[in-house]
C-alpha positions as a LaTeX table, in Angstrom:
\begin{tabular}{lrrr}
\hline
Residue & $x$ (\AA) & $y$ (\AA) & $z$ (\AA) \\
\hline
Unk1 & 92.94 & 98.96 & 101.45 \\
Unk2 & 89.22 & 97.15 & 100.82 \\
Unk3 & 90.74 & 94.53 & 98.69 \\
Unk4 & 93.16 & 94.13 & 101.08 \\
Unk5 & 91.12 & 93.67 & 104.06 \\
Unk6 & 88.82 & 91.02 & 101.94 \\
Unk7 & 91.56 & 89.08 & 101.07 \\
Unk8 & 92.89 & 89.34 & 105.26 \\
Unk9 & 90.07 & 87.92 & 106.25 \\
Unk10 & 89.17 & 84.82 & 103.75 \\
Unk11 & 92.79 & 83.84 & 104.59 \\
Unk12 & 92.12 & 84.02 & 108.12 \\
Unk13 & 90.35 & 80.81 & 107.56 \\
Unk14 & 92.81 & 79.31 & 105.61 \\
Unk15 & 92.18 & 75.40 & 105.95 \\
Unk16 & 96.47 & 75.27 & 106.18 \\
Unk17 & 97.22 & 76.43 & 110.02 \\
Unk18 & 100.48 & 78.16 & 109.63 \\
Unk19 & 98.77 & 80.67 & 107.10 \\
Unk20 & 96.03 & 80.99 & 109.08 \\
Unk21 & 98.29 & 81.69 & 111.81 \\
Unk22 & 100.22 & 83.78 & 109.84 \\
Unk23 & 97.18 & 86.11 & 108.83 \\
Unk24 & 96.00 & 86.44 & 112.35 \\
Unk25 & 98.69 & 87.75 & 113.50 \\
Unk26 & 99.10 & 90.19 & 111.04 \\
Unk27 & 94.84 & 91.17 & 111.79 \\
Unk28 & 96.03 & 91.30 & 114.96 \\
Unk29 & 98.59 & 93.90 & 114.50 \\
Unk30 & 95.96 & 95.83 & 112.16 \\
Unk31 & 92.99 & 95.96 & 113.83 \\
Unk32 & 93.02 & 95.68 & 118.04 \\
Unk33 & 90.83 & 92.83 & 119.32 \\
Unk34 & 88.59 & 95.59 & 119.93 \\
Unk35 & 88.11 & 97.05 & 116.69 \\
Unk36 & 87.75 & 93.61 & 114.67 \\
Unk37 & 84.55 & 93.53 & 114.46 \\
Unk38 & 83.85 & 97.42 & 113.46 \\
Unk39 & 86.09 & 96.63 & 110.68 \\
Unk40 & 84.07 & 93.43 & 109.67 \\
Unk41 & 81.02 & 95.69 & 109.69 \\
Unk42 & 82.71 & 98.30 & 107.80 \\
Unk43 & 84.11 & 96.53 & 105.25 \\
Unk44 & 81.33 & 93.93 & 104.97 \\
Unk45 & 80.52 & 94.87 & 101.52 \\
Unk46 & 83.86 & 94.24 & 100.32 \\
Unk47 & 84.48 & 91.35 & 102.22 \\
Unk48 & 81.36 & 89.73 & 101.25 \\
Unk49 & 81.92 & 90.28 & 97.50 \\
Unk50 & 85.45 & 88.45 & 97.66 \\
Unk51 & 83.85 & 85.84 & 98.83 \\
Unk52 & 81.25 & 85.68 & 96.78 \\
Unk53 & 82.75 & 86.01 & 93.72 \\
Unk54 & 85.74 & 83.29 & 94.49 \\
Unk55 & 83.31 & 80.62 & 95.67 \\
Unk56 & 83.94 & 78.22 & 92.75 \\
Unk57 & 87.19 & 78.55 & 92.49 \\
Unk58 & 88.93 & 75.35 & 90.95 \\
Unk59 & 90.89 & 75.61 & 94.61 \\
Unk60 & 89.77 & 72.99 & 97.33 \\
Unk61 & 91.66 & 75.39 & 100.25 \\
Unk62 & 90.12 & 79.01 & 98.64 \\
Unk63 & 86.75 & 77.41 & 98.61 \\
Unk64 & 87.27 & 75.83 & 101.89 \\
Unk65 & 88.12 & 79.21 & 103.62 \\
Unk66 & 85.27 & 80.74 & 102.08 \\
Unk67 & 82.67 & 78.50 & 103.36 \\
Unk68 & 84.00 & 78.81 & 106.56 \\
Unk69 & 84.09 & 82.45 & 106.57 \\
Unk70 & 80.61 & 83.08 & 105.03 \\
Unk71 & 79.73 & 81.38 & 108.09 \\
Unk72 & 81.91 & 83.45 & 110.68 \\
Unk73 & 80.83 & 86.43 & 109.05 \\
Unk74 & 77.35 & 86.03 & 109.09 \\
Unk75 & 77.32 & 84.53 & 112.63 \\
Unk76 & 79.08 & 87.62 & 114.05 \\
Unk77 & 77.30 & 90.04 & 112.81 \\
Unk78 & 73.96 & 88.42 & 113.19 \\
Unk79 & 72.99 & 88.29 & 109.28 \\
Unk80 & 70.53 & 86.72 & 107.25 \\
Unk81 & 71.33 & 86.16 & 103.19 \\
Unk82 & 68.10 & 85.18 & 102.59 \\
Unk83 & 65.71 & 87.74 & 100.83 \\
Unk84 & 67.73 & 90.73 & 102.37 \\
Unk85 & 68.21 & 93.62 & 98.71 \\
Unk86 & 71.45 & 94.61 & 100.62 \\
Unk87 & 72.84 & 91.52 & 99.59 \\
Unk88 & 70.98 & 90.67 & 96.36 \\
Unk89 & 72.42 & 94.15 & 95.03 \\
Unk90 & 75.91 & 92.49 & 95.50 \\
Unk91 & 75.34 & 89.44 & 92.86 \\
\hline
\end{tabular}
């Protein structure tokens, strides 16, 4: 279910918007509006690392949706990158 729920969410920011359309409805159906971000918190870890480790990916539209949610996910929740060990310990 974790890899799952990474993938969900990079491809929620798919830069094509019939996937991205696609995919949230599909989050939708998962997770209630309400419980979206509880499952971005749970599964930040997870999330986080598929993003991290598909950054440089020789894929313009992968590395596009990652940027974009590296940003979501770290304006949601309110997170800093920067000289936090919780994140360090991912690389």
């Amino acid at each position: 279910l974790q890899p799952l729920i990474a993938r969900l969410y990079r491809l929620l920011y798919d830069p094509q918007t019939r996937v991205q359309d696609s995919i949230k409805r599909i989050w939708k159906k998962l997770f209630p509006s309400t419980k979206q971000m509880i499952i971005v918190e749970k599964y930040f870890n997870e999330i986080f690392k598929e993003l991290f480790d598909e950054i440089l990916s020789s894929r313009w539209r992968v590395r596009e949706s990652i940027q974009l949610g590296l940003l979501e996910i770290f304006r949601l929740s309110n997170r800093k990158l920067i000289d936090d060990p919780q994140y360090i310990g991912l690389f």
